[in-house]
Coordinates of C-alpha atoms and ligand atoms in Angstrom, one line a residue:
M3 CA 29.1 94.1 6.8
T4 CA 31.9 96.5 7.9
S5 CA 35.3 96.2 6.3
T6 CA 36.8 94.8 9.5
S7 CA 34.3 92.0 10.1
P8 CA 35.6 88.6 8.8
R9 CA 34.2 87.3 5.5
P10 CA 31.7 84.5 6.1
A11 CA 31.8 81.0 4.9
L12 CA 28.7 79.9 3.0
V13 CA 27.4 76.4 3.8
W14 CA 25.1 75.1 1.1
F15 CA 22.8 72.4 2.5
R16 CA 21.5 69.9 -0.1
D17 CA 20.4 66.3 0.5
D18 CA 22.2 66.4 3.9
L19 CA 19.8 68.0 6.4
R20 CA 21.8 67.3 9.5
L21 CA 24.5 68.8 11.7
S22 CA 26.5 65.7 12.7
D23 CA 28.8 64.0 10.2
H24 CA 28.3 66.9 7.8
P25 CA 31.8 67.3 6.3
A26 CA 31.0 70.6 4.6
L27 CA 29.6 72.2 7.8
A28 CA 32.5 70.8 9.9
A29 CA 35.1 72.2 7.4
A30 CA 33.4 75.6 7.2
A31 CA 33.1 75.8 11.0
S32 CA 36.7 74.9 11.5
T33 CA 37.8 78.0 9.7
G34 CA 36.3 80.1 12.5
R35 CA 34.5 82.3 10.0
P36 CA 30.9 83.3 10.7
L37 CA 28.6 80.9 8.8
L38 CA 25.9 81.7 6.3
C39 CA 23.8 78.5 6.0
V40 CA 21.5 78.2 3.0
Y41 CA 19.1 75.6 1.5
V42 CA 17.9 76.0 -2.0
L43 CA 14.8 74.1 -3.3
D44 CA 15.9 73.6 -6.9
E45 CA 13.3 72.0 -9.1
V46 CA 14.2 74.0 -12.2
S47 CA 17.9 73.2 -13.0
E48 CA 18.2 70.8 -15.9
G49 CA 17.4 67.2 -14.9
M50 CA 16.2 67.9 -11.4
R51 CA 13.2 65.8 -10.6
P52 CA 10.6 67.7 -8.5
H53 CA 9.7 65.9 -5.3
G54 CA 6.5 63.9 -5.0
G55 CA 3.7 64.8 -2.6
A56 CA 4.8 62.6 0.4
S57 CA 8.5 63.7 0.0
R58 CA 7.4 67.4 0.0
W59 CA 5.7 66.8 3.3
W60 CA 8.8 65.2 4.7
L61 CA 11.1 67.9 3.3
A62 CA 9.0 70.6 5.1
Q63 CA 9.3 68.8 8.5
S64 CA 13.0 68.1 7.9
L65 CA 13.8 71.8 7.1
R66 CA 11.9 72.9 10.1
S67 CA 13.9 70.6 12.3
L68 CA 17.2 71.7 10.7
Q69 CA 16.2 75.4 11.3
R70 CA 15.7 74.5 15.0
S71 CA 19.1 72.7 15.3
L72 CA 21.0 75.5 13.5
S73 CA 19.3 78.1 15.7
A74 CA 20.3 76.2 18.8
A75 CA 23.9 76.2 17.5
G76 CA 23.8 79.9 17.0
T77 CA 22.9 80.5 13.3
D78 CA 20.0 80.7 10.9
L79 CA 19.0 78.8 7.8
V80 CA 18.3 80.9 4.7
L81 CA 15.7 79.4 2.4
R82 CA 15.6 80.2 -1.3
R83 CA 13.9 78.6 -4.3
G84 CA 15.1 78.4 -7.9
A85 CA 18.2 77.6 -9.8
A86 CA 20.8 76.7 -7.2
A87 CA 24.0 77.9 -9.1
A88 CA 22.6 81.4 -9.6
I89 CA 21.2 81.7 -6.1
I90 CA 24.3 80.5 -4.2
T91 CA 26.4 82.8 -6.4
E92 CA 24.2 85.8 -5.6
L93 CA 24.2 85.0 -1.9
A94 CA 27.9 84.5 -1.8
Q95 CA 28.6 87.7 -3.6
H96 CA 26.2 89.8 -1.6
S97 CA 27.5 88.5 1.7
S98 CA 31.1 88.8 0.6
A99 CA 31.7 85.2 1.4
A100 CA 35.2 84.0 1.3
A101 CA 34.3 80.4 0.3
V102 CA 31.4 78.1 -0.3
Y103 CA 31.2 74.6 1.3
F104 CA 28.9 71.8 0.3
N105 CA 28.7 68.0 0.2
D106 CA 28.8 66.2 -3.2
V107 CA 25.5 64.8 -4.6
A108 CA 26.7 62.2 -7.0
T109 CA 24.2 62.5 -9.8
V110 CA 24.8 64.0 -13.2
P111 CA 22.3 66.9 -12.9
A112 CA 23.5 67.8 -9.4
R113 CA 27.2 67.7 -10.6
A114 CA 26.3 69.9 -13.5
V115 CA 24.8 72.5 -11.1
V116 CA 28.1 72.4 -9.2
A117 CA 30.2 72.8 -12.4
E118 CA 28.2 75.9 -13.2
L119 CA 28.6 77.2 -9.7
N120 CA 32.3 76.6 -9.7
D121 CA 32.6 78.7 -12.9
R122 CA 30.5 81.5 -11.6
L123 CA 32.3 81.7 -8.3
A124 CA 35.8 81.4 -9.8
A125 CA 35.0 84.5 -11.9
L126 CA 34.3 86.3 -8.6
G127 CA 37.4 84.9 -6.8
I128 CA 35.4 82.9 -4.3
T129 CA 36.6 79.4 -3.7
T130 CA 34.4 76.3 -3.5
H131 CA 35.0 73.2 -1.3
S132 CA 33.2 70.0 -2.2
H133 CA 33.2 67.2 0.4
L134 CA 32.4 63.5 0.7
G135 CA 28.8 63.0 -0.2
D136 CA 26.0 60.9 1.1
L137 CA 27.2 57.6 -0.1
L138 CA 29.4 54.9 1.4
A139 CA 31.7 55.4 -1.6
A140 CA 31.8 57.9 -4.4
P141 CA 30.9 56.3 -7.8
E142 CA 34.3 57.1 -9.1
L143 CA 35.9 54.7 -6.7
I144 CA 34.1 51.7 -8.1
R145 CA 34.7 51.7 -11.9
G146 CA 35.4 49.0 -14.4
K147 CA 37.7 49.1 -17.4
D148 CA 34.9 50.6 -19.4
G149 CA 34.7 53.5 -17.0
R150 CA 31.3 52.4 -15.7
G151 CA 30.3 50.7 -12.4
P152 CA 29.4 47.0 -12.1
K153 CA 25.9 46.2 -13.3
V154 CA 25.5 43.4 -10.8
F155 CA 25.2 43.9 -7.1
T156 CA 27.5 41.2 -5.7
P157 CA 30.7 42.4 -7.5
F158 CA 29.8 46.0 -6.7
W159 CA 29.5 45.1 -3.0
K160 CA 32.7 43.2 -3.0
R161 CA 34.5 46.2 -4.6
L162 CA 33.0 48.5 -2.0
L163 CA 34.0 46.3 0.9
A164 CA 37.5 46.1 -0.5
L165 CA 37.8 49.8 -0.1
G166 CA 37.7 49.3 3.7
A167 CA 35.5 50.9 6.3
P168 CA 34.3 54.4 5.4
P169 CA 35.8 57.3 7.4
Q170 CA 34.6 57.7 11.0
P171 CA 31.7 60.1 11.3
L172 CA 32.3 63.7 12.4
A173 CA 30.8 65.4 15.4
A174 CA 28.4 68.3 15.0
P175 CA 29.9 71.7 15.6
S176 CA 28.7 72.7 19.0
Q177 CA 28.6 76.5 18.6
V178 CA 29.1 78.5 15.5
S179 CA 29.1 82.3 14.8
A180 CA 26.5 83.6 12.5
A181 CA 27.0 85.9 9.5
P182 CA 24.4 88.5 9.0
A183 CA 21.6 86.6 7.2
P184 CA 20.0 88.0 4.1
A185 CA 16.2 87.7 3.6
S186 CA 14.9 84.2 3.6
D187 CA 11.7 82.7 2.0
Q188 CA 9.2 81.6 4.6
L189 CA 8.9 77.8 4.6
D190 CA 5.1 78.0 4.5
S191 CA 5.2 80.0 1.3
W192 CA 6.6 77.0 -0.5
A193 CA 3.3 75.2 0.2
L194 CA 5.1 71.8 0.6
Q195 CA 2.4 70.5 2.9
P196 CA -1.0 69.4 1.8
T197 CA -3.9 71.5 3.0
T198 CA -7.1 70.8 1.0
P199 CA -7.4 68.0 1.8
D200 CA -4.7 67.5 4.5
W201 CA -3.9 63.9 3.8
A202 CA -0.8 63.8 5.9
G203 CA -2.4 62.7 9.2
G204 CA -1.1 59.1 8.8
L205 CA 2.4 60.4 8.0
R206 CA 2.4 62.6 11.1
D207 CA 1.4 59.5 13.2
C208 CA 4.2 57.3 11.9
W209 CA 7.3 59.4 11.5
Q210 CA 9.6 61.9 13.2
P211 CA 11.4 63.6 10.4
G212 CA 14.7 65.3 11.2
E213 CA 18.1 64.4 12.6
Q214 CA 16.9 63.6 16.1
G215 CA 14.2 61.2 14.7
A216 CA 16.9 59.6 12.5
Q217 CA 19.2 59.0 15.4
R218 CA 16.3 57.6 17.5
A219 CA 15.3 55.2 14.7
L220 CA 18.9 54.0 14.4
Q221 CA 19.2 53.5 18.1
Q222 CA 15.9 51.8 18.5
F223 CA 16.7 49.4 15.6
L224 CA 20.1 48.5 17.0
D225 CA 18.7 48.0 20.5
Q226 CA 15.5 46.1 19.6
A227 CA 15.4 44.7 16.1
I228 CA 18.9 44.0 14.6
A229 CA 19.1 40.6 16.2
G230 CA 17.2 38.4 13.8
Y231 CA 17.2 41.0 10.9
A232 CA 18.7 38.6 8.4
S233 CA 15.7 36.2 8.7
D234 CA 12.9 38.6 9.8
R235 CA 13.5 41.4 7.3
D236 CA 11.1 39.7 4.9
R237 CA 8.2 39.7 7.4
P238 CA 5.9 42.7 7.0
D239 CA 3.9 41.6 10.1
R240 CA 7.0 42.3 12.3
D241 CA 8.9 45.5 13.1
A242 CA 12.1 44.0 11.9
T243 CA 13.7 46.6 9.7
S244 CA 15.3 50.0 10.5
R245 CA 12.8 52.4 8.9
L246 CA 15.8 54.6 8.1
S247 CA 15.1 55.1 4.4
P248 CA 13.4 58.5 4.5
H249 CA 16.0 59.8 6.9
L250 CA 18.7 58.6 4.5
R251 CA 16.9 60.1 1.6
F252 CA 17.1 63.6 3.0
G253 CA 20.5 63.1 4.6
E254 CA 19.3 63.4 8.2
I255 CA 21.7 60.6 9.0
S256 CA 24.7 59.5 6.9
P257 CA 25.4 56.0 5.7
R258 CA 28.7 56.0 7.5
Q259 CA 27.1 56.9 10.8
I260 CA 24.9 53.9 10.3
W261 CA 27.8 51.8 9.2
H262 CA 30.0 52.5 12.3
A263 CA 27.1 52.3 14.8
A264 CA 26.1 48.9 13.4
R265 CA 29.7 47.6 13.4
F266 CA 30.1 48.9 17.0
A267 CA 27.0 47.0 18.0
A268 CA 28.4 43.8 16.4
A269 CA 31.7 44.2 18.1
A270 CA 29.9 44.4 21.5
Q271 CA 27.6 41.5 20.6
P272 CA 29.2 39.1 18.2
A273 CA 26.0 37.0 18.0
I274 CA 24.5 39.6 15.8
S275 CA 27.4 39.9 13.3
A276 CA 25.6 38.0 10.5
D277 CA 22.5 40.3 11.0
V278 CA 24.7 43.4 10.8
D279 CA 26.5 42.1 7.7
K280 CA 23.1 41.6 6.0
F281 CA 21.8 45.0 7.1
L282 CA 24.9 46.8 5.8
S283 CA 24.7 44.9 2.5
E284 CA 21.1 46.2 2.2
L285 CA 22.5 49.7 2.8
G286 CA 24.9 48.8 0.0
W287 CA 21.9 48.5 -2.4
R288 CA 21.3 52.2 -1.9
D289 CA 24.8 53.0 -3.1
F290 CA 24.4 50.5 -6.0
C291 CA 21.2 52.1 -7.2
R292 CA 22.8 55.6 -7.0
Q293 CA 25.7 54.3 -9.1
L294 CA 23.2 52.9 -11.7
L295 CA 21.7 56.4 -11.8
F296 CA 25.1 57.9 -12.1
D297 CA 25.8 55.8 -15.2
Q298 CA 22.3 56.1 -16.6
P299 CA 20.8 59.5 -15.8
A300 CA 17.6 58.4 -17.6
L301 CA 17.1 55.5 -15.2
T302 CA 13.5 56.7 -14.5
T303 CA 12.4 56.7 -18.1
Q304 CA 14.6 54.2 -20.1
N305 CA 14.9 50.5 -19.8
L306 CA 18.4 49.5 -18.9
Q307 CA 17.9 46.5 -21.2
T308 CA 16.9 48.0 -24.5
S309 CA 15.3 44.6 -25.5
F310 CA 12.4 45.8 -23.4
D311 CA 11.8 48.9 -25.5
R312 CA 9.2 47.0 -27.6
F313 CA 7.6 45.2 -24.6
P314 CA 3.8 44.7 -25.1
W315 CA 2.6 46.7 -22.1
R316 CA -1.2 47.0 -21.7
D317 CA -3.1 50.2 -21.3
D318 CA -5.6 49.6 -18.6
E319 CA -6.6 52.6 -16.6
A320 CA -9.1 50.8 -14.5
A321 CA -6.6 48.1 -13.4
L322 CA -4.0 50.8 -12.6
R323 CA -6.5 52.6 -10.5
A324 CA -7.5 49.5 -8.6
W325 CA -3.8 48.8 -7.9
Q326 CA -3.2 52.3 -6.7
R327 CA -6.1 52.2 -4.3
G328 CA -5.5 48.8 -3.0
L329 CA -8.6 47.2 -4.6
T330 CA -7.1 44.4 -6.6
G331 CA -8.8 41.6 -4.7
Y332 CA -5.4 40.2 -3.6
P333 CA -5.1 40.9 0.1
I334 CA -1.3 41.2 0.4
V335 CA -1.2 43.5 -2.6
D336 CA -4.0 45.6 -1.3
A337 CA -2.5 45.8 2.2
G338 CA 0.8 47.1 0.7
M339 CA -0.8 49.7 -1.4
R340 CA -2.9 50.9 1.5
E341 CA 0.1 50.9 3.8
L342 CA 1.8 53.2 1.2
W343 CA -1.2 55.5 1.1
Q344 CA -1.6 55.8 4.8
T345 CA 2.0 55.9 6.0
G346 CA 4.1 56.9 3.1
T347 CA 6.1 53.7 3.1
M348 CA 5.7 50.0 2.4
H349 CA 7.6 47.0 3.6
N350 CA 10.4 45.9 1.1
R351 CA 9.0 42.4 0.5
V352 CA 5.6 43.8 -0.2
R353 CA 7.1 46.5 -2.5
M354 CA 8.4 43.6 -4.6
V355 CA 5.1 41.8 -4.5
V356 CA 3.0 44.8 -5.6
A357 CA 5.5 45.8 -8.2
S358 CA 5.6 42.3 -9.7
F359 CA 1.8 42.2 -9.6
L360 CA 1.6 45.5 -11.6
V361 CA 4.1 44.6 -14.3
K362 CA 3.5 40.9 -14.6
H363 CA -0.1 40.1 -13.6
L364 CA -1.5 43.4 -15.0
L365 CA 1.2 43.9 -17.7
I366 CA 1.3 47.6 -16.9
D367 CA 4.4 49.5 -17.7
W368 CA 6.8 49.7 -14.7
R369 CA 7.1 53.5 -15.2
H370 CA 3.5 54.0 -14.1
G371 CA 4.3 52.2 -10.8
E372 CA 7.5 54.1 -10.4
Q373 CA 5.7 57.4 -10.7
W374 CA 3.0 56.4 -8.2
F375 CA 5.7 55.4 -5.7
W376 CA 7.6 58.6 -6.4
D377 CA 4.5 60.6 -5.4
T378 CA 3.5 58.6 -2.4
L379 CA 6.7 57.3 -0.8
V380 CA 8.4 59.5 1.9
D381 CA 11.7 57.8 0.9
A382 CA 11.2 58.3 -2.8
D383 CA 14.8 58.1 -4.0
P384 CA 16.0 59.1 -7.5
G385 CA 18.2 56.0 -7.7
S386 CA 16.5 53.3 -5.5
N387 CA 13.0 53.8 -6.8
P388 CA 13.6 53.4 -10.6
G389 CA 16.5 51.0 -9.9
N390 CA 14.3 48.6 -7.9
W391 CA 11.3 49.0 -10.4
Q392 CA 13.6 48.0 -13.3
W393 CA 14.9 45.1 -11.2
V394 CA 11.4 43.8 -10.6
A395 CA 10.3 44.4 -14.1
G396 CA 13.3 42.4 -15.4
C397 CA 14.6 45.2 -17.6
G398 CA 17.2 46.5 -15.1
A399 CA 20.7 45.7 -14.0
D400 CA 21.0 42.5 -12.1
A401 CA 17.3 42.0 -12.9
A402 CA 15.0 39.4 -11.4
P403 CA 14.6 36.5 -13.8
Y404 CA 11.7 37.1 -16.3
F405 CA 10.0 33.8 -15.3
R406 CA 9.8 34.9 -11.6
V407 CA 6.2 35.9 -11.3
F408 CA 5.5 36.3 -7.6
N409 CA 2.4 34.4 -6.5
P410 CA 0.6 36.9 -4.3
I411 CA -1.2 34.2 -2.4
L412 CA 1.9 32.2 -1.6
Q413 CA 3.9 35.4 -0.8
G414 CA 1.2 36.4 1.7
E415 CA 1.0 33.0 3.3
K416 CA 4.8 32.7 3.6
F417 CA 5.6 36.2 4.9
D418 CA 2.4 37.2 6.7
P419 CA 1.4 33.7 7.9
N420 CA -1.2 34.8 10.5
G421 CA -2.6 37.5 8.3
D422 CA -1.8 40.2 10.8
Y423 CA -0.3 42.6 8.2
V424 CA -3.4 42.2 6.0
R425 CA -5.7 42.7 9.0
R426 CA -4.0 45.9 9.9
F427 CA -4.3 47.6 6.5
V428 CA -7.4 45.8 5.0
P429 CA -9.8 45.9 8.0
E430 CA -12.7 44.6 6.1
L431 CA -10.9 41.2 6.0
A432 CA -9.9 41.3 9.7
R433 CA -12.3 38.6 10.8
L434 CA -11.2 36.0 8.2
P435 CA -9.2 33.1 9.6
A436 CA -5.5 33.0 8.8
A437 CA -6.0 29.9 6.6
I438 CA -8.0 31.8 4.0
I439 CA -7.2 35.5 4.6
H440 CA -4.8 35.5 1.6
Q441 CA -7.4 34.0 -0.8
P442 CA -10.8 35.1 0.4
W443 CA -12.5 33.9 -2.8
T444 CA -11.8 30.3 -1.7
A445 CA -13.8 30.8 1.5
T446 CA -17.2 29.1 2.0
P447 CA -20.3 31.3 2.0
L448 CA -20.6 30.6 5.7
E449 CA -16.9 31.7 6.4
L450 CA -17.4 34.9 4.4
A451 CA -20.7 35.7 6.1
S452 CA -19.4 35.1 9.6
A453 CA -16.4 37.4 8.8
G454 CA -18.8 40.1 7.4
V455 CA -17.2 39.9 3.9
T456 CA -19.3 40.1 0.8
L457 CA -17.0 39.7 -2.2
G458 CA -17.7 42.3 -4.9
K459 CA -19.4 44.5 -2.3
N460 CA -17.2 45.4 0.6
Y461 CA -14.0 43.7 -0.8
P462 CA -13.4 43.1 -4.5
A463 CA -13.0 39.7 -6.2
P464 CA -9.6 39.3 -7.9
I465 CA -9.2 41.7 -10.9
V466 CA -7.2 39.0 -12.7
D467 CA -7.0 35.3 -12.2
H468 CA -3.5 34.4 -10.9
R469 CA -2.9 31.5 -13.2
L470 CA -4.1 33.3 -16.3
G471 CA -2.2 36.4 -15.3
R472 CA 1.0 34.4 -14.9
E473 CA 0.6 32.7 -18.3
R474 CA -0.1 36.0 -20.0
A475 CA 3.0 37.5 -18.4
L476 CA 5.2 34.6 -19.5
A477 CA 3.9 34.9 -23.0
A478 CA 4.7 38.6 -23.1
Y479 CA 8.1 38.1 -21.6
A480 CA 8.8 35.5 -24.2
T481 CA 8.6 38.3 -26.9
V482 CA 11.5 40.0 -25.2
R483 CA 13.7 37.0 -25.4
K484 CA 12.9 36.9 -29.1
N485 CA 14.0 40.5 -29.4
Ligands
FAD29 C1 9.7 48.6 -6.3 C2 10.6 49.1 -5.2 C3 10.8 50.5 -5.1 C4 11.6 51.0 -4.1 N1 11.8 52.3 -3.9 C5 12.6 52.8 -3.0 C6 12.8 54.2 -2.8 O1 12.2 55.1 -3.5 N2 13.6 54.7 -1.8 C7 14.3 53.8 -1.0 O2 15.0 54.2 -0.1 N3 14.1 52.4 -1.2 C8 13.3 51.9 -2.1 N4 13.2 50.6 -2.2 C9 14.0 49.7 -1.4 C10 13.4 49.2 -0.1 O3 12.1 48.7 -0.2 C11 13.5 50.3 1.0 O4 14.7 50.9 1.1 C12 13.2 49.7 2.4 O5 11.9 49.1 2.4 C13 13.3 50.8 3.4 O6 12.9 50.2 4.7 P1 14.0 50.2 5.9 O7 14.7 51.5 6.0 O8 13.3 49.7 7.1 O9 15.0 49.1 5.3 P2 16.2 48.3 6.0 O10 15.9 46.8 5.7 O11 16.3 48.6 7.4 O12 17.5 48.6 5.1 C14 18.4 49.7 5.5 C15 18.6 50.6 4.4 O13 19.1 50.0 3.3 C16 18.7 50.6 2.1 N5 18.0 49.6 1.2 C17 17.4 48.4 1.7 N6 16.9 47.7 0.6 C18 17.2 48.4 -0.5 C19 16.9 48.2 -1.9 N7 16.3 47.1 -2.3 N8 17.4 49.2 -2.7 C20 18.0 50.3 -2.3 N9 18.2 50.5 -1.0 C21 17.8 49.6 -0.1 C22 17.7 51.7 2.5 O14 18.4 52.9 2.5 C23 17.3 51.2 3.9 O15 16.9 52.3 4.7 C24 12.3 50.1 -3.2 C25 12.1 48.7 -3.4 C26 11.2 48.2 -4.4 C27 11.1 46.7 -4.5

């Protein structure tokens, strides 16, 4: 850089892989300085949880998409891997950056990285600018007298709504000038994508990672599925939800873009107002779980209710494996687990059913399920995943009551009444009639034979009897109440 060229502004991309409604990018671009855009894959700073396999696949696609968008806007994306505070400092110093811009990630480890960065850059006389993060509201805005957030969703949501609508989303900068870019890692060298074997075929078929894919998913949802969301969102056999969660996880779209687009749709079509309210409250659960994580950084490993610390979990490697592979003998559970494996996602209702089955029918520690989801979900989220697992297990905030043991047969019959969801993911049961598809062991030998099903051969018999599993779970949960 010559002494006359303007000092660049460094934009540090984090969980916000988009150009529109990116407050840090917008602020940096508005200075008129050339931009140095950087992404750091930081899995080494204290408390950073390395991505699971499916998320790594998503991240690779998302970064490629961001590289294309930035290049169309006139600049590059520099990729680096390692401890973010040290890397951003080094890049800012060597590029003679005037300032560093980024959006807040409201977790304790991410804030600690920023604190370290602030110290390092202050010593060099480089300013930092932190902007509104990827939540509807920063955790600090919803605190009780004890300095912590509400532990129950409804008061949390009321507090959030009382803050008023989040700010209007910002447009993407149309053209930016690029600062000379230092050397970048090659994305392929990070080996984020599976190769031997390449198990990502199902993911490629289902998803379009990146900002354009996120906007398309939102538009499609608002055009085609929002009407009826409040009642249909529990139906895994229907395309009734937004499928925005992985896009949100990587910040390819912001919650406030979703908020305003949904409110706009409701203003144009008042009949869908109740559906929009329900949809936005679901979005609120994401903020709620992040806030739980903010208050309890060990959410992934520690029971929120310590009375569960002596819970009599069972060690049962074979049952865990049957659950992971979708071979429990309960069709709705197996369909969910296979949907997860094939597509990197699972319908929310079915997530609750399979999670309940693992922790209650099988009495396997929720942490095993959380870790499996973490590795296989494209939307694996550091707050929502453990937060929901703890909720289902009964040890979390606002937890499901201990005596609620989902009946996988009734859940299947109620939410997949024709068995279409099961048929899609458990093809060996596809020819069973709807009346018995959720409990094939009750079928007559003739019904099984004409559907080509041989229990114990091409589809397992139930690995645990529902009634006995339920009673065993209630007995185990009774010990917690004694604690
Ligand atoms: C055991 C278990 C584990 C889960 N793990 C995750 C996870 O790792 N990442 C994740 O994003 N969601 C998780 N969820 C929540 C929920 O299942 C998904 O957010 C939802 O299925 C995503 O589909 P969608 O985008 O079509 O949802 P929609 O119904 O369209 O909802 C819109 C958005 O609201 C948010 N949302 C909806 N429900 C919840 C919820 N219960 N908790 C938190 N946010 C919610 C998501 O960001 C979602 O994209 C989990 C739920 C359970 C029961």
